[in-house]
Amino acid sequence: MNIILATLFIIIWSSGFIVGRMIVDVVAPNIFLVLRFALSFLLFAILAILLKRNYPAINDWSKHFLIGVLSSGLYLGGGYWAISQGISASLMALLGGLQPIFTLLIMFIFFGEKPPITAIFGMILGILGIYCVVFPSLSLSAEFSITVFIVAILSVISITVGMVLQKQWVGSSDIVSSLALQNLSAAFAVAVLAWIMQEHLLIISIQSIFALFWAVVILSGLGVFLFIKLIKDIGAVKTTSLVLLAPPLAAIQAKLFFDEHLSLLQILGFVLALLGVWLCQKSNLLQPNR
């Protein structure tokens, strides 16, 4: 059953930044996310009522709110903004595929879990892979600035921290009611970002409506539900290792829908990054689930 859920999850997850690319010049990224998270909150709140799910204790709500801000608000707020500033959907998905490396770093720094030598080597390969991928775009004719790239990296770190806290803090909470709280806090977070950036673009069209439907029902609804369920069932490191499959799937989708492509050097970096992530994942296969 976990294999089926994992396969469905990675197919859905790989489409996340395709949606971000789809709304460029149609809806400002954070305005789109305000609508997405607000509707997702309503979706999970209604499901919690219909399924008669209990909400966490009031004292724990702050934990769920923080996880929502990190895992959804800052992650997608930063990621979608980076795409609107020139980063391709396939490159953003590649950066997201480095979550396992960041997960191992966080587990080492904050929880004292020392990674084996294969994991360290994997981290080095992953960093080298990132450099190879972004180097062509950091030339004088770059389509995005180094600031945009840093925001993209920070957004991936944000969801990684949120995922670790999800397992450490609220792993035993009901998924449906927890997601209602997390989407509520994420909506407030991106609303603040939209206000700070003075975003106002909102064109109602078939394209924007379809993107919002896919984001709410498929990504926030089914995709995030599967993500949290897999964290509970197989552990944080193994779940994030699945994300290494998202970049090639996203790259294929980006090629089909937006005619995006990667250069030979970027493809080499792509392979190095995937190899690095695979080594990090392999080094944890025999460890107990967390």
GROMACS .gro file of C-alpha atoms in nm:
model
  290
    1MET     CA    1   0.000   0.000   0.000
    2ASN     CA    2   0.284   0.243   0.083
    3ILE     CA    3   0.430   0.188  -0.267
    4ILE     CA    4   0.099   0.286  -0.427
    5LEU     CA    5   0.065   0.592  -0.204
    6ALA     CA    6   0.428   0.691  -0.267
    7THR     CA    7   0.383   0.663  -0.646
    8LEU     CA    8   0.067   0.871  -0.639
    9PHE     CA    9   0.234   1.126  -0.412
   10ILE     CA   10   0.538   1.183  -0.632
   11ILE     CA   11   0.327   1.219  -0.948
   12ILE     CA   12   0.115   1.485  -0.777
   13TRP     CA   13   0.413   1.654  -0.604
   14SER     CA   14   0.604   1.694  -0.931
   15SER     CA   15   0.322   1.909  -1.071
   16GLY     CA   16   0.347   2.169  -0.792
   17PHE     CA   17   0.582   2.411  -0.963
   18ILE     CA   18   0.414   2.357  -1.299
   19VAL     CA   19   0.116   2.531  -1.140
   20GLY     CA   20   0.353   2.808  -1.028
   21ARG     CA   21   0.470   2.848  -1.387
   22MET     CA   22   0.111   2.837  -1.518
   23ILE     CA   23   0.001   3.144  -1.321
   24VAL     CA   24   0.288   3.372  -1.429
   25ASP     CA   25   0.141   3.693  -1.582
   26VAL     CA   26  -0.209   3.580  -1.480
   27VAL     CA   27  -0.215   3.589  -1.099
   28ALA     CA   28   0.045   3.734  -0.861
   29PRO     CA   29   0.206   3.441  -0.674
   30ASN     CA   30   0.106   3.532  -0.319
   31ILE     CA   31  -0.245   3.642  -0.415
   32PHE     CA   32  -0.288   3.302  -0.579
   33LEU     CA   33  -0.158   3.132  -0.266
   34VAL     CA   34  -0.393   3.330  -0.039
   35LEU     CA   35  -0.684   3.193  -0.242
   36ARG     CA   36  -0.534   2.845  -0.248
   37PHE     CA   37  -0.470   2.817   0.126
   38ALA     CA   38  -0.799   2.982   0.224
   39LEU     CA   39  -0.996   2.738   0.008
   40SER     CA   40  -0.781   2.448   0.132
   41PHE     CA   41  -0.858   2.552   0.491
   42LEU     CA   42  -1.230   2.541   0.411
   43LEU     CA   43  -1.187   2.202   0.241
   44PHE     CA   44  -1.017   2.040   0.541
   45ALA     CA   45  -1.239   2.217   0.795
   46ILE     CA   46  -1.550   2.079   0.622
   47LEU     CA   47  -1.393   1.734   0.598
   48ALA     CA   48  -1.308   1.745   0.969
   49ILE     CA   49  -1.674   1.816   1.047
   50LEU     CA   50  -1.809   1.551   0.811
   51LEU     CA   51  -1.561   1.287   0.932
   52LYS     CA   52  -1.608   1.395   1.296
   53ARG     CA   53  -1.235   1.446   1.349
   54ASN     CA   54  -1.108   1.601   1.671
   55TYR     CA   55  -0.886   1.908   1.661
   56PRO     CA   56  -0.557   1.916   1.854
   57ALA     CA   57  -0.552   2.068   2.202
   58ILE     CA   58  -0.557   2.451   2.195
   59ASN     CA   59  -0.212   2.458   2.356
   60ASP     CA   60  -0.072   2.277   2.051
   61TRP     CA   61  -0.226   2.502   1.787
   62SER     CA   62   0.082   2.726   1.777
   63LYS     CA   63   0.288   2.426   1.666
   64HIS     CA   64   0.049   2.349   1.380
   65PHE     CA   65   0.041   2.717   1.283
   66LEU     CA   66   0.423   2.735   1.268
   67ILE     CA   67   0.443   2.416   1.063
   68GLY     CA   68   0.183   2.556   0.822
   69VAL     CA   69   0.380   2.878   0.778
   70LEU     CA   70   0.705   2.689   0.713
   71SER     CA   71   0.579   2.392   0.509
   72SER     CA   72   0.329   2.579   0.293
   73GLY     CA   73   0.338   2.958   0.337
   74LEU     CA   74   0.708   3.037   0.313
   75TYR     CA   75   0.789   2.734   0.095
   76LEU     CA   76   0.539   2.807  -0.181
   77GLY     CA   77   0.542   3.183  -0.126
   78GLY     CA   78   0.915   3.186  -0.191
   79GLY     CA   79   0.907   2.919  -0.461
   80TYR     CA   80   0.625   3.072  -0.666
   81TRP     CA   81   0.780   3.419  -0.633
   82ALA     CA   82   1.113   3.281  -0.759
   83ILE     CA   83   0.936   3.131  -1.062
   84SER     CA   84   0.766   3.465  -1.132
   85GLN     CA   85   1.114   3.625  -1.126
   86GLY     CA   86   1.262   3.395  -1.390
   87ILE     CA   87   1.352   3.061  -1.233
   88SER     CA   88   1.215   2.777  -1.445
   89ALA     CA   89   0.966   2.526  -1.305
   90SER     CA   90   1.209   2.240  -1.372
   91LEU     CA   91   1.495   2.417  -1.188
   92MET     CA   92   1.271   2.496  -0.891
   93ALA     CA   93   1.166   2.132  -0.879
   94LEU     CA   94   1.533   2.029  -0.889
   95LEU     CA   95   1.609   2.250  -0.590
   96GLY     CA   96   1.312   2.095  -0.412
   97GLY     CA   97   1.463   1.755  -0.483
   98LEU     CA   98   1.745   1.840  -0.243
   99GLN     CA   99   1.518   1.819   0.060
  100PRO     CA  100   1.675   1.490   0.179
  101ILE     CA  101   2.016   1.657   0.203
  102PHE     CA  102   1.875   1.945   0.405
  103THR     CA  103   1.685   1.695   0.620
  104LEU     CA  104   2.005   1.512   0.712
  105LEU     CA  105   2.175   1.843   0.794
  106ILE     CA  106   1.892   1.949   1.023
  107MET     CA  107   1.878   1.610   1.194
  108PHE     CA  108   2.255   1.635   1.256
  109ILE     CA  109   2.266   1.998   1.375
  110PHE     CA  110   1.958   1.999   1.595
  111PHE     CA  111   1.906   1.635   1.693
  112GLY     CA  112   2.265   1.510   1.707
  113GLU     CA  113   2.225   1.236   1.446
  114LYS     CA  114   2.562   1.197   1.274
  115PRO     CA  115   2.533   1.107   0.905
  116PRO     CA  116   2.760   0.831   0.767
  117ILE     CA  117   3.036   0.908   0.519
  118THR     CA  118   2.812   0.815   0.223
  119ALA     CA  119   2.564   1.082   0.329
  120ILE     CA  120   2.839   1.345   0.358
  121PHE     CA  121   2.967   1.251   0.013
  122GLY     CA  122   2.609   1.275  -0.114
  123MET     CA  123   2.578   1.626   0.026
  124ILE     CA  124   2.896   1.734  -0.154
  125LEU     CA  125   2.768   1.590  -0.483
  126GLY     CA  126   2.432   1.760  -0.431
  127ILE     CA  127   2.593   2.101  -0.375
  128LEU     CA  128   2.814   2.052  -0.681
  129GLY     CA  129   2.508   1.953  -0.881
  130ILE     CA  130   2.325   2.271  -0.779
  131TYR     CA  131   2.622   2.481  -0.891
  132CYS     CA  132   2.632   2.311  -1.231
  133VAL     CA  133   2.260   2.364  -1.279
  134VAL     CA  134   2.248   2.732  -1.187
  135PHE     CA  135   2.587   2.842  -1.327
  136PRO     CA  136   2.464   2.908  -1.683
  137SER     CA  137   2.184   3.127  -1.547
  138LEU     CA  138   2.416   3.331  -1.325
  139SER     CA  139   2.605   3.481  -1.618
  140LEU     CA  140   2.564   3.840  -1.735
  141SER     CA  141   2.259   3.733  -1.934
  142ALA     CA  142   2.099   3.564  -1.635
  143GLU     CA  143   1.721   3.546  -1.631
  144PHE     CA  144   1.717   3.575  -1.252
  145SER     CA  145   1.941   3.728  -0.987
  146ILE     CA  146   2.137   3.560  -0.710
  147THR     CA  147   1.881   3.704  -0.465
  148VAL     CA  148   1.604   3.513  -0.640
  149PHE     CA  149   1.809   3.194  -0.624
  150ILE     CA  150   1.875   3.243  -0.251
  151VAL     CA  151   1.502   3.289  -0.189
  152ALA     CA  152   1.437   2.966  -0.380
  153ILE     CA  153   1.688   2.777  -0.163
  154LEU     CA  154   1.547   2.926   0.158
  155SER     CA  155   1.198   2.816   0.054
  156VAL     CA  156   1.321   2.455   0.025
  157ILE     CA  157   1.491   2.481   0.365
  158SER     CA  158   1.163   2.615   0.504
  159ILE     CA  159   0.959   2.310   0.402
  160THR     CA  160   1.238   2.082   0.524
  161VAL     CA  161   1.227   2.237   0.873
  162GLY     CA  162   0.848   2.221   0.868
  163MET     CA  163   0.855   1.854   0.770
  164VAL     CA  164   1.097   1.768   1.052
  165LEU     CA  165   0.879   1.953   1.303
  166GLN     CA  166   0.574   1.775   1.162
  167LYS     CA  167   0.728   1.443   1.262
  168GLN     CA  168   0.881   1.559   1.591
  169TRP     CA  169   0.597   1.774   1.724
  170VAL     CA  170   0.260   1.668   1.581
  171GLY     CA  171   0.316   1.322   1.439
  172SER     CA  172   0.028   1.174   1.638
  173SER     CA  173  -0.228   1.445   1.548
  174ASP     CA  174  -0.520   1.382   1.315
  175ILE     CA  175  -0.411   1.468   0.960
  176VAL     CA  176  -0.735   1.633   0.844
  177SER     CA  177  -0.781   1.871   1.136
  178SER     CA  178  -0.408   1.944   1.145
  179LEU     CA  179  -0.412   2.041   0.776
  180ALA     CA  180  -0.705   2.276   0.841
  181LEU     CA  181  -0.497   2.465   1.097
  182GLN     CA  182  -0.183   2.459   0.883
  183ASN     CA  183  -0.360   2.598   0.576
  184LEU     CA  184  -0.519   2.872   0.787
  185SER     CA  185  -0.180   2.993   0.912
  186ALA     CA  186  -0.028   2.958   0.563
  187ALA     CA  187  -0.306   3.181   0.423
  188PHE     CA  188  -0.222   3.454   0.674
  189ALA     CA  189   0.152   3.420   0.601
  190VAL     CA  190   0.119   3.467   0.224
  191ALA     CA  191  -0.137   3.746   0.277
  192VAL     CA  192   0.134   3.934   0.465
  193LEU     CA  193   0.382   3.864   0.184
  194ALA     CA  194   0.131   3.986  -0.077
  195TRP     CA  195   0.082   4.306   0.123
  196ILE     CA  196   0.456   4.364   0.169
  197MET     CA  197   0.522   4.311  -0.203
  198GLN     CA  198   0.213   4.516  -0.298
  199GLU     CA  199   0.086   4.244  -0.530
  200HIS     CA  200  -0.240   4.310  -0.713
  201LEU     CA  201  -0.245   4.105  -1.036
  202LEU     CA  202  -0.554   3.881  -1.059
  203ILE     CA  203  -0.699   3.786  -1.397
  204ILE     CA  204  -0.995   3.548  -1.380
  205SER     CA  205  -0.969   3.307  -1.672
  206ILE     CA  206  -0.995   2.938  -1.751
  207GLN     CA  207  -0.619   2.911  -1.692
  208SER     CA  208  -0.627   3.070  -1.347
  209ILE     CA  209  -0.940   2.881  -1.240
  210PHE     CA  210  -0.793   2.546  -1.348
  211ALA     CA  211  -0.465   2.625  -1.171
  212LEU     CA  212  -0.654   2.711  -0.852
  213PHE     CA  213  -0.866   2.394  -0.870
  214TRP     CA  214  -0.558   2.177  -0.921
  215ALA     CA  215  -0.370   2.353  -0.641
  216VAL     CA  216  -0.653   2.323  -0.388
  217VAL     CA  217  -0.801   1.981  -0.460
  218ILE     CA  218  -0.505   1.786  -0.599
  219LEU     CA  219  -0.195   1.951  -0.446
  220SER     CA  220  -0.314   2.088  -0.110
  221GLY     CA  221  -0.588   1.831  -0.071
  222LEU     CA  222  -0.454   1.497  -0.188
  223GLY     CA  223  -0.083   1.575  -0.228
  224VAL     CA  224  -0.015   1.727   0.117
  225PHE     CA  225  -0.239   1.465   0.279
  226LEU     CA  226  -0.025   1.188   0.124
  227PHE     CA  227   0.295   1.371   0.221
  228ILE     CA  228   0.203   1.386   0.588
  229LYS     CA  229   0.066   1.032   0.589
  230LEU     CA  230   0.390   0.896   0.442
  231ILE     CA  231   0.594   1.089   0.702
  232LYS     CA  232   0.391   0.915   0.970
  233ASP     CA  233   0.411   0.571   0.805
  234ILE     CA  234   0.768   0.546   0.674
  235GLY     CA  235   0.954   0.836   0.839
  236ALA     CA  236   1.078   1.180   0.742
  237VAL     CA  237   1.404   1.085   0.566
  238LYS     CA  238   1.249   0.811   0.354
  239THR     CA  239   0.957   1.033   0.258
  240THR     CA  240   1.178   1.322   0.150
  241SER     CA  241   1.396   1.080  -0.046
  242LEU     CA  242   1.095   1.027  -0.273
  243VAL     CA  243   1.123   1.392  -0.374
  244LEU     CA  244   1.433   1.310  -0.580
  245LEU     CA  245   1.193   1.166  -0.840
  246ALA     CA  246   1.007   1.498  -0.873
  247PRO     CA  247   1.268   1.694  -1.077
  248PRO     CA  248   1.277   1.462  -1.382
  249LEU     CA  249   0.897   1.438  -1.384
  250ALA     CA  250   0.865   1.817  -1.349
  251ALA     CA  251   1.124   1.870  -1.623
  252ILE     CA  252   0.923   1.647  -1.858
  253GLN     CA  253   0.605   1.837  -1.775
  254ALA     CA  254   0.780   2.173  -1.821
  255LYS     CA  255   0.908   2.061  -2.160
  256LEU     CA  256   0.561   1.947  -2.268
  257PHE     CA  257   0.372   2.256  -2.149
  258PHE     CA  258   0.625   2.542  -2.162
  259ASP     CA  259   0.903   2.416  -2.394
  260GLU     CA  260   1.162   2.458  -2.117
  261HIS     CA  261   1.493   2.277  -2.159
  262LEU     CA  262   1.818   2.215  -1.972
  263SER     CA  263   2.166   2.259  -2.116
  264LEU     CA  264   2.425   1.979  -2.114
  265LEU     CA  265   2.597   2.128  -1.807
  266GLN     CA  266   2.262   2.159  -1.629
  267ILE     CA  267   2.177   1.798  -1.713
  268LEU     CA  268   2.515   1.694  -1.564
  269GLY     CA  269   2.432   1.893  -1.250
  270PHE     CA  270   2.089   1.733  -1.249
  271VAL     CA  271   2.247   1.384  -1.249
  272LEU     CA  272   2.501   1.477  -0.979
  273ALA     CA  273   2.228   1.620  -0.758
  274LEU     CA  274   2.013   1.310  -0.795
  275LEU     CA  275   2.313   1.087  -0.722
  276GLY     CA  276   2.391   1.291  -0.411
  277VAL     CA  277   2.033   1.266  -0.287
  278TRP     CA  278   2.029   0.891  -0.360
  279LEU     CA  279   2.344   0.841  -0.152
  280CYS     CA  280   2.187   1.034   0.135
  281GLN     CA  281   1.875   0.820   0.111
  282LYS     CA  282   2.072   0.496   0.083
  283SER     CA  283   2.267   0.575   0.398
  284ASN     CA  284   1.944   0.579   0.597
  285LEU     CA  285   1.771   0.270   0.458
  286LEU     CA  286   1.873   0.051   0.750
  287GLN     CA  287   1.798   0.303   1.023
  288PRO     CA  288   1.471   0.293   1.217
  289ASN     CA  289   1.185   0.511   1.092
  290ARG     CA  290   1.147   0.843   1.271
   0.00000   0.00000   0.00000
